[in-house]
CSV table of C-alpha atoms and ligand atoms in Angstrom, one decimal:
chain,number,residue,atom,x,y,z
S,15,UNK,CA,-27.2,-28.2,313.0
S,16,UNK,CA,-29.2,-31.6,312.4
S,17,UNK,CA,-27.9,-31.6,308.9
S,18,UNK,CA,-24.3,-32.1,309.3
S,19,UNK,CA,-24.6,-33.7,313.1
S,20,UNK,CA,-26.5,-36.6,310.4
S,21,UNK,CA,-23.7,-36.5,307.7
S,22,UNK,CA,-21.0,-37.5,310.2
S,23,UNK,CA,-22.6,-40.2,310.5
S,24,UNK,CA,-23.9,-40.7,306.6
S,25,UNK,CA,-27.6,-40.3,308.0
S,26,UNK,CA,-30.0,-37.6,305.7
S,27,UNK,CA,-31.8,-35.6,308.6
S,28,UNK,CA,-34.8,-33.5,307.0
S,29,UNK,CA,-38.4,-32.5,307.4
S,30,UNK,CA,-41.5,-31.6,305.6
S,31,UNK,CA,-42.2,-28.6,303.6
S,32,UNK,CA,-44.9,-27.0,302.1
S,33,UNK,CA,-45.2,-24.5,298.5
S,34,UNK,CA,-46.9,-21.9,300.7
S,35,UNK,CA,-43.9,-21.5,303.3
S,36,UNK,CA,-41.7,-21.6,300.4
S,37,UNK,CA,-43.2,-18.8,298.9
S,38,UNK,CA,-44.7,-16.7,302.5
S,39,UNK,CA,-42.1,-17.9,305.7
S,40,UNK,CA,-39.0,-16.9,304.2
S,41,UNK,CA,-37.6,-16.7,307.7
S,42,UNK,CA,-39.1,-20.6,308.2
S,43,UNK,CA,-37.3,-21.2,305.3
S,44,UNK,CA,-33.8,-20.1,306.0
S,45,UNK,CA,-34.5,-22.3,309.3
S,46,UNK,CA,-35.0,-25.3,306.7
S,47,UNK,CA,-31.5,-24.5,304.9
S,48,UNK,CA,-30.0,-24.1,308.0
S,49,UNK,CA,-31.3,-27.6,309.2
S,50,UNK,CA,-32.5,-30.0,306.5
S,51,UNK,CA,-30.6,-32.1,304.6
S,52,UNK,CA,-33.5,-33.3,302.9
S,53,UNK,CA,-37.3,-32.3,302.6
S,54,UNK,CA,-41.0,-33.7,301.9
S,55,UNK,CA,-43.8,-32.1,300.6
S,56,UNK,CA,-45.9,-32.3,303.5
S,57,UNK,CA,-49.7,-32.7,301.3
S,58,UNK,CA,-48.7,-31.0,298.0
S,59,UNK,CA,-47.8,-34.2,295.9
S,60,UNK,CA,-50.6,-35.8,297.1
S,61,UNK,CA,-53.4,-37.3,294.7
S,62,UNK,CA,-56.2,-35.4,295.8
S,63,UNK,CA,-54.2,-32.0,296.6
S,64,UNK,CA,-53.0,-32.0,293.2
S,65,UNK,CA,-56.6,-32.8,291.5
S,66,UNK,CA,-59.4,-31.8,293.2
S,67,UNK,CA,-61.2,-31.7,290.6
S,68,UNK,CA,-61.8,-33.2,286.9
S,69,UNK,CA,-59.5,-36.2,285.8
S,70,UNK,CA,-57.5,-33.9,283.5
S,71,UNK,CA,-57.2,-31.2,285.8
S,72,UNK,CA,-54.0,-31.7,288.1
S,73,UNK,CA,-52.2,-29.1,289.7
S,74,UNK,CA,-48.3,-29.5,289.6
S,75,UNK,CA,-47.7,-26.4,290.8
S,76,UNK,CA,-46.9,-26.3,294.3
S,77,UNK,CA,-45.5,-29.8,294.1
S,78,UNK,CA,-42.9,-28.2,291.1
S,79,UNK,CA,-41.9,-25.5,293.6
S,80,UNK,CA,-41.1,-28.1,296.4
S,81,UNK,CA,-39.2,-30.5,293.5
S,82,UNK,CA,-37.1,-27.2,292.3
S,83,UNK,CA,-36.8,-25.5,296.4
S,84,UNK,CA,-35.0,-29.1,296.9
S,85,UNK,CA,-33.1,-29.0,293.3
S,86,UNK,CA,-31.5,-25.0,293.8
S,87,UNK,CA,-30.9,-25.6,297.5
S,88,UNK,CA,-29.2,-29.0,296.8
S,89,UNK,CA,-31.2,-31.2,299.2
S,90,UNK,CA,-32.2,-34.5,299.0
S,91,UNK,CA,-35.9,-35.0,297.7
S,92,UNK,CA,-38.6,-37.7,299.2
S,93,UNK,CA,-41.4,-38.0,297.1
S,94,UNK,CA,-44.9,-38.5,299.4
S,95,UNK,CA,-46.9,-40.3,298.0
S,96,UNK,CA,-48.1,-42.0,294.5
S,97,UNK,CA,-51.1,-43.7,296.0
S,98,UNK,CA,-53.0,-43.3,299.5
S,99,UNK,CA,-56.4,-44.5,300.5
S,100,UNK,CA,-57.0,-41.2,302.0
S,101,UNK,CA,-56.0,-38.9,299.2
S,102,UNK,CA,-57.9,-40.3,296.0
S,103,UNK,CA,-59.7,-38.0,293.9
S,104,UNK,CA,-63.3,-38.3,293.5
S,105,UNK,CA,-63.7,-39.1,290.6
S,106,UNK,CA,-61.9,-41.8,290.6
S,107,UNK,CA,-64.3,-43.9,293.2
S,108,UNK,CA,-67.0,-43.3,289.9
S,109,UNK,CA,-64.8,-45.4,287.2
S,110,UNK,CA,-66.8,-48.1,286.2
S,111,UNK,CA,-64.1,-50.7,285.4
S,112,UNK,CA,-61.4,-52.2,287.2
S,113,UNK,CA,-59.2,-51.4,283.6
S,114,UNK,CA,-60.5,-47.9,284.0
S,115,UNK,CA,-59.2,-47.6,287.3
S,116,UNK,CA,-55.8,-49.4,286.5
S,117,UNK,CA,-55.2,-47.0,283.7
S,118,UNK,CA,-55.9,-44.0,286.3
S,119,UNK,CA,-53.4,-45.7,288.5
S,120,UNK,CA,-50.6,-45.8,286.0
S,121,UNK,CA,-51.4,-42.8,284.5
S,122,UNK,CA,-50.7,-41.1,288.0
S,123,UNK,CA,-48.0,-43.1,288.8
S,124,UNK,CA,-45.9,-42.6,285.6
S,125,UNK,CA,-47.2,-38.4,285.3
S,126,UNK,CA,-45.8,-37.6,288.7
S,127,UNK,CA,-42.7,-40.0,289.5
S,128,UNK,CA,-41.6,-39.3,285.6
S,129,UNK,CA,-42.1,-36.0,285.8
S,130,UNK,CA,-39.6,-35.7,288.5
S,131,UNK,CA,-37.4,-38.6,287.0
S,132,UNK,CA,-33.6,-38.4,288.6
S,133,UNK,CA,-34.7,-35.8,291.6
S,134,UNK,CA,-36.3,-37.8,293.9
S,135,UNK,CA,-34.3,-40.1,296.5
S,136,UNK,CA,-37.0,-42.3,297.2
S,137,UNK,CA,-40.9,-42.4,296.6
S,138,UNK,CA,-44.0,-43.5,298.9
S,139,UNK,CA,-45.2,-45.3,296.4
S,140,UNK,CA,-48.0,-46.9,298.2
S,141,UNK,CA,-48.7,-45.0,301.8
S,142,UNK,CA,-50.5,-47.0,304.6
S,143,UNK,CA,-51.3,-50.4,303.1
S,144,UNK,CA,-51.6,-51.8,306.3
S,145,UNK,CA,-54.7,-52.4,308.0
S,146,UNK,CA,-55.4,-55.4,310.1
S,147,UNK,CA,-58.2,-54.4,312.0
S,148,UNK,CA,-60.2,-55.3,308.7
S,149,UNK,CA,-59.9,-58.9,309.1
S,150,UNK,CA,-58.3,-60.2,306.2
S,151,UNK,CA,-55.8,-62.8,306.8
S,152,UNK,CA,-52.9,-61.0,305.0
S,153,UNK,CA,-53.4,-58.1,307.6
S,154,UNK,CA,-54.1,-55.2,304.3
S,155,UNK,CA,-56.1,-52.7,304.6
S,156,UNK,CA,-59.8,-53.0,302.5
S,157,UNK,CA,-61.0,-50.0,300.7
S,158,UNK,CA,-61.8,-49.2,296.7
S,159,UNK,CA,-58.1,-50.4,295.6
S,160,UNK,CA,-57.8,-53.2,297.2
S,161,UNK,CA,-61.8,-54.4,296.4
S,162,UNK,CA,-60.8,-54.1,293.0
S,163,UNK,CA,-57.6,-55.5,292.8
S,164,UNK,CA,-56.8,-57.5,295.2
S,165,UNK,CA,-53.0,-57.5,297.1
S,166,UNK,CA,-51.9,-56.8,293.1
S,167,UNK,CA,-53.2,-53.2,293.1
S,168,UNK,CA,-49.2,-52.7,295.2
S,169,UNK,CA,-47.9,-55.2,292.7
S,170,UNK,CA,-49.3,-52.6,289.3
S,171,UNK,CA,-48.2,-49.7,291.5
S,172,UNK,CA,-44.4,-50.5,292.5
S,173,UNK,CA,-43.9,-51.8,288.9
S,174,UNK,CA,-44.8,-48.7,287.8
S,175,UNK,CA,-43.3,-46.4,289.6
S,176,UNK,CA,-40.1,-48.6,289.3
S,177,UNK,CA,-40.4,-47.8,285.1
S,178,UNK,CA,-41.3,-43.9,285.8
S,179,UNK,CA,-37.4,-43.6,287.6
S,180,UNK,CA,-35.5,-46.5,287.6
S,181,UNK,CA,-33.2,-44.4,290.6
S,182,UNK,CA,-36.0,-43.6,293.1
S,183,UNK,CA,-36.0,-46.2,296.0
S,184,UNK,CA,-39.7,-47.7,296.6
S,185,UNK,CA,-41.2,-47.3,299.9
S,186,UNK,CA,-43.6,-48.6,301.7
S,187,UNK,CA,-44.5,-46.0,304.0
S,188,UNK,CA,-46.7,-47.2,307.3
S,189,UNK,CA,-47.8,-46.3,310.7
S,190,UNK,CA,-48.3,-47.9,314.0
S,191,UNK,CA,-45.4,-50.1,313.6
S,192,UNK,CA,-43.4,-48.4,317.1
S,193,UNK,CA,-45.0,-49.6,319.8
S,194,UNK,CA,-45.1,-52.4,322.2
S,195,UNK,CA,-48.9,-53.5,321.9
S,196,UNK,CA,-51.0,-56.4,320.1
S,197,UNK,CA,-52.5,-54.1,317.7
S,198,UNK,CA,-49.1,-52.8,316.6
S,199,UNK,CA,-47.4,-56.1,316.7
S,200,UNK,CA,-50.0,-57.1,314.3
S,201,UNK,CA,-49.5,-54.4,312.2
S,202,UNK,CA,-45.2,-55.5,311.9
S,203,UNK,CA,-46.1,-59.0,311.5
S,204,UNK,CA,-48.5,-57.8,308.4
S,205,UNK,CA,-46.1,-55.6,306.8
S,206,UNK,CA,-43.4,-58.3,306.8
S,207,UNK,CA,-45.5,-60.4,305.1
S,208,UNK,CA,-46.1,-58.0,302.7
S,209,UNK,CA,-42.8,-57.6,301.9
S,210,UNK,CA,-42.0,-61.4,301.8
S,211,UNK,CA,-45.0,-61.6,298.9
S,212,UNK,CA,-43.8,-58.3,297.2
S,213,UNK,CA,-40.7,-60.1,296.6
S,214,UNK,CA,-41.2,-63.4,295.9
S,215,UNK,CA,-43.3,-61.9,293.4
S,216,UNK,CA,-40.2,-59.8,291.9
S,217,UNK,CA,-42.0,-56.3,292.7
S,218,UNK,CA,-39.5,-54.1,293.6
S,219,UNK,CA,-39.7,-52.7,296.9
S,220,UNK,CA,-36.5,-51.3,298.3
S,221,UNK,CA,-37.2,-49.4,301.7
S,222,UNK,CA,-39.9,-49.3,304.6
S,223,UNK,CA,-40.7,-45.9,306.1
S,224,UNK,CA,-41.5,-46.0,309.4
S,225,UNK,CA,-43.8,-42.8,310.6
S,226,UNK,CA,-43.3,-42.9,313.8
S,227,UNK,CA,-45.9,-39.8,315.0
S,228,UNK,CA,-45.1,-40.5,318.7
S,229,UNK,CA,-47.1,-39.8,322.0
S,230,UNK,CA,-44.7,-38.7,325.0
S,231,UNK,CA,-47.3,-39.4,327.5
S,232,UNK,CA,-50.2,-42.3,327.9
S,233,UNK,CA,-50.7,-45.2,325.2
S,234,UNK,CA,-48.9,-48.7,324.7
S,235,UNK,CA,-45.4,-48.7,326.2
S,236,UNK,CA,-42.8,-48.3,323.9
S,237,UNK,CA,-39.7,-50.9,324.1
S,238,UNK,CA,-36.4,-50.7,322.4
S,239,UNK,CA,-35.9,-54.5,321.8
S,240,UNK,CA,-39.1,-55.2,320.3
S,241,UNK,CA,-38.6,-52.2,318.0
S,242,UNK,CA,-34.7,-53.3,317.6
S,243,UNK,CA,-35.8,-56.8,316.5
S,244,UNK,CA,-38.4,-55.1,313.6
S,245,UNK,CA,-36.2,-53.2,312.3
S,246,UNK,CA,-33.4,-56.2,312.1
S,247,UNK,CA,-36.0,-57.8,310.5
S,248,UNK,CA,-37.1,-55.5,307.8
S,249,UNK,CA,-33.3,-55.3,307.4
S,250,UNK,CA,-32.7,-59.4,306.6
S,251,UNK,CA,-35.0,-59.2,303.8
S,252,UNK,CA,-32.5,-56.6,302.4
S,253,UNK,CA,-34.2,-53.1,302.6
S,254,UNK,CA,-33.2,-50.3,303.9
S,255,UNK,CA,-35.4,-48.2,306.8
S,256,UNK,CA,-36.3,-44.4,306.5
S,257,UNK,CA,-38.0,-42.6,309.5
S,258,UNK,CA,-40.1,-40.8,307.8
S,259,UNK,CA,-43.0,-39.1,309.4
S,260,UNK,CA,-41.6,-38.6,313.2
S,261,UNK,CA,-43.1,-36.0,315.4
S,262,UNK,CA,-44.4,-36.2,319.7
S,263,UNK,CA,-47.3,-35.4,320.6
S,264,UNK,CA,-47.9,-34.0,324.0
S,265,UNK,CA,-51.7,-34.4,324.8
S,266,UNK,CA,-51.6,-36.2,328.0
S,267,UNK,CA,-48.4,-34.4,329.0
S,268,UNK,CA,-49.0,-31.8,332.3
S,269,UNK,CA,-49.6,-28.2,331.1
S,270,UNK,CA,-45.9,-26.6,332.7
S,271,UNK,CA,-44.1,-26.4,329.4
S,272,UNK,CA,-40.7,-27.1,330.8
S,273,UNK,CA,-41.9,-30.5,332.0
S,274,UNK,CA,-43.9,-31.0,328.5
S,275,UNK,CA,-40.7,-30.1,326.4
S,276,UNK,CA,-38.8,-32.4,328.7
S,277,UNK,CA,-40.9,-35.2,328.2
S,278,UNK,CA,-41.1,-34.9,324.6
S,279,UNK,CA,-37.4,-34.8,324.0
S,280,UNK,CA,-37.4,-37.9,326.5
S,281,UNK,CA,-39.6,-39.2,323.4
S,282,UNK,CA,-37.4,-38.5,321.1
S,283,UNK,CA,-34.2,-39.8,322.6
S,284,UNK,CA,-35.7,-43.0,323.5
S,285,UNK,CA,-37.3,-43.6,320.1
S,286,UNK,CA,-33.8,-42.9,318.0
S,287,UNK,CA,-31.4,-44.1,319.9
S,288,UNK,CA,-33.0,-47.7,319.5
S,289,UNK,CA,-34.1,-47.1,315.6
S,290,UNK,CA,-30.4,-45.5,315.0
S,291,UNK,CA,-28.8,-48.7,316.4
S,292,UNK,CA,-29.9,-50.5,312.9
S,293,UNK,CA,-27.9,-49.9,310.0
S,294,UNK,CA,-29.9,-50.3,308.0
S,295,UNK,CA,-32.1,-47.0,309.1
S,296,UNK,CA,-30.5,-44.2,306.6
S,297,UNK,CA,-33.0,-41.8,307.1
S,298,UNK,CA,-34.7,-39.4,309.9
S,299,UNK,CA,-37.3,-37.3,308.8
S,300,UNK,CA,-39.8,-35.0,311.0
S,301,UNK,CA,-43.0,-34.1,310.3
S,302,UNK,CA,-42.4,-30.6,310.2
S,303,UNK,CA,-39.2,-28.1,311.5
S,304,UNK,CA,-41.3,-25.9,314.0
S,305,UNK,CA,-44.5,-25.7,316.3
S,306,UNK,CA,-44.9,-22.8,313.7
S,307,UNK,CA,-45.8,-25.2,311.1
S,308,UNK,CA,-47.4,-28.6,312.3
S,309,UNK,CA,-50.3,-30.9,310.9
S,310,UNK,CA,-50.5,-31.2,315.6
S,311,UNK,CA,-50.9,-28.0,316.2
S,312,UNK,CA,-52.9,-27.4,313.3
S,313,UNK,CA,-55.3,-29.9,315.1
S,314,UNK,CA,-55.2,-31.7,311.8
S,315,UNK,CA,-55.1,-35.2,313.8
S,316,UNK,CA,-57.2,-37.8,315.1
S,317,UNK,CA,-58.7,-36.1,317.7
S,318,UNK,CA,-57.6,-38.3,320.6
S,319,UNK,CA,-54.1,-36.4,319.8
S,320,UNK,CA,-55.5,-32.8,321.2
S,321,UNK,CA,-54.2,-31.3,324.1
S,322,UNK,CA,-58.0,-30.5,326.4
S,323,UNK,CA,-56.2,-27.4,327.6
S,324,UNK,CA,-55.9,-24.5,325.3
S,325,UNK,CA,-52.1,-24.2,325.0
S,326,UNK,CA,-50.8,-25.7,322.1
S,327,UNK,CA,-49.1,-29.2,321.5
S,328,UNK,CA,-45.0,-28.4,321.0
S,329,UNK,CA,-44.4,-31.6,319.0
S,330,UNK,CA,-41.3,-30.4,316.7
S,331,UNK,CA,-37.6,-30.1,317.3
S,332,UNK,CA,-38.3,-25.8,317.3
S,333,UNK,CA,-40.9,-24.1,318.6
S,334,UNK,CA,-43.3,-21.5,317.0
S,335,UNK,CA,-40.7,-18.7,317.4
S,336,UNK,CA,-37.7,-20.9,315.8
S,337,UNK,CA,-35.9,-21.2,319.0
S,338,UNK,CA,-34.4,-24.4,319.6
S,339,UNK,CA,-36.3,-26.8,322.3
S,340,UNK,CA,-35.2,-29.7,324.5
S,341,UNK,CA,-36.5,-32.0,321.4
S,342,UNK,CA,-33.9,-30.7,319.1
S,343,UNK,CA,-30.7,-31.1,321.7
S,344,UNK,CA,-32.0,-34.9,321.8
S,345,UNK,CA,-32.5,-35.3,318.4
S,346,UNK,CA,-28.9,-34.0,317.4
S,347,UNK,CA,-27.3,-36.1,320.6
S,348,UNK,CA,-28.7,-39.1,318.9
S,349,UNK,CA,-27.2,-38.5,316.1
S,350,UNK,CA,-23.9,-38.2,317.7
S,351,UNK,CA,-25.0,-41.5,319.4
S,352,UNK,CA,-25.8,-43.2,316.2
S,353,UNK,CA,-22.9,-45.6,315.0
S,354,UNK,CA,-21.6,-44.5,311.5
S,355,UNK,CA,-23.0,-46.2,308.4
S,356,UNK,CA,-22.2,-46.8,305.4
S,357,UNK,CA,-22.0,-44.1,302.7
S,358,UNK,CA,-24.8,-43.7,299.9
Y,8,LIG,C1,-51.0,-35.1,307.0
Y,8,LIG,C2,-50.6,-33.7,306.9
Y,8,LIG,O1,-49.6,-33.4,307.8
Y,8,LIG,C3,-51.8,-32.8,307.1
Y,8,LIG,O2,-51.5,-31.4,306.8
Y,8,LIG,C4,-53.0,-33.3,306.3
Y,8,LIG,O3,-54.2,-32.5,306.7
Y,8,LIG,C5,-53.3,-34.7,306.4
Y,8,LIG,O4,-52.1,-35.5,306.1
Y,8,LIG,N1,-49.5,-40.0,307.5
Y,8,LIG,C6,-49.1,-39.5,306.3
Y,8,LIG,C7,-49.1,-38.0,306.0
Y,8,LIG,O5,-48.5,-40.3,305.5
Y,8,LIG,O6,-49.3,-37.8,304.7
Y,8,LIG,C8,-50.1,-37.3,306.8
Y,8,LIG,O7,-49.9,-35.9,306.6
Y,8,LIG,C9,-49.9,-37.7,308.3
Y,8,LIG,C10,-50.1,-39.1,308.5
């Protein structure tokens, strides 16, 4: 079990969820219990899920059924996400002031992270800030929040999540922070600085998530030290690290599934066994349980993440039957690797 081989070690294994397997996978589901210490709604929380259409029109329904799964079942709860580029709602790229637009900002922020006040162990509060490939000095990504703001659109958002529930921890949640490449170094280098601004400006920020969707075949090389030295980093300005997001993909992996599932536990192992080494990483999360139930197999990705053959990617720990895989036997071993931290 990935639950308790985490515990011994005070580390929160757990994955994402959805209201729909909740209520229609019941055999997904006791997979979960069995499992998770901890779950994520894997789109239900998110801005434009939950309001798709007018202003006063959101939807708290499937994230309430995720909120109380995690309450009755007594597992840890990671709120995903207050604000993301990607998951606006229309109408708010039509508000005609930047006051209007702040006022939609709290108003979203204080709704959801109050409404679940006490239950949630830590909130993305601002999801993929990052974006250096837009040129600006400090390395953030452009788009309407940032036009209109400025850096202080994070500032408006972690203060107010911070009054909505004073317990949650405040993540910054990113990706392409992993790897051994320019690009990604850039993207480390960027987020530091964030966090360096955040708090010599007093926002409270208390954790980085790292996503960590993985490739176990082709792309920049990964390499332990460089990813050991980030994470020290990110741990000498005092926050803590949660993995948040982590899943392999396989698409330039040979077809012969034995030698696929081999090479994506190989992933795996190589990936925690140098984030696990910092203390300061509390946190393991996949991005999904089982190949039944994955954004990859789903082909919801960038497309460069499809397999060109027609058999399916097998990114998670389980495969689409709920048998255990390679992946999981790694994942639990480097947990028994992991040195013990510090409870709470
Ligand atoms: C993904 C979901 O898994 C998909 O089902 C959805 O279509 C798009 O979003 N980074 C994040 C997650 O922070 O919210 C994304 O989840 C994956 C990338």
């Amino acid at each position: 079990m990935l639950r308790r081989s985490a515990a011994k070690k005070n580390l929160i294994y757990g994955t994402t969820i959805s209201a729909g397997q909740i209520a229609g996978d019941p055999p997904f589901v006791d997979l979960v219990l069995q499992q998770a210490g901890a779950v994520v709604a894997e789109n239900d929380m998110k801005w434009r899920v939950m309001n798709r259409g007018a202003r006063d029109e959101d939807n708290y329904r499937p994230a309430d059924t995720v909120a109380d799964f995690a309450h009755e079942n007594d597992l840890t709860l990671r709120g995903h996400n207050l604000l993301w580029y990607q998951s606006t709602p229309s109408w708010f790229f039509d508000l005609s002031s930047r006051q209007e637009m702040a006022g939609a900002i709290v108003d979203r922020i204080t709704a959801l992270a109050g409404r679940y006040r006490g239950r949630v162990h830590s909130w993305d509060v601002v999801n993929e800030p990052i974006g250096p490939e837009d040129g600006r000095p400090d390395g953030l990504r452009t788009g309407v929040f940032l036009e209109m703001f400025g850096p202080d659109y994070l500032d408006l958002a972690y203060r107010t999540a911070r009054e909505a529930d004073p317990n949650a921890r405040l993540v910054v949640n990113e990706y392409g922070l992993e790897l051994d490449a320019p690009e990604q170094e850039a993207r480390r280098a960027a987020l530091l600085k964030l966090i360096e601004r955040m708090q010599r400006a007093n926002v409270p920020v208390d954790a980085v998530g790292i996503q960590a969707h993985l490739s176990c075949a082709g792309g920049p090389p990964f390499s332990a030290a460089r990813l050991r030295r980030f994470l020290s980093q990110v741990a000498g300005l005092g926050l803590t690290i949660q993995i948040t997001e982590l899943d392999v993909t396989d698409e330039n992996a040979p077809a012969d599934q034995a030698v696929r599932d081999r090479l994506v536990a190989d992933t795996y192992a190589r990936f925690l066994d140098a984030a696990l080494d910092e203390a300061a990483v509390k946190m393991v999360m996949t991005w999904g349980l089982s190949d039944r139930h994955s954004w990859i197999v789903r082909r919801e990705t960038n497309e460069s993440k499809w397999r060109v053959d027609s058999s399916p990617s097998r990114p998670l720990p389980f495969d689409a039957d709920l048998k255990p895989k390679p992946a999981f036997e790694a994942i639990a071993q480097a947990f028994a690797n992991a040195p013990e931290r510090q409870p709470g």
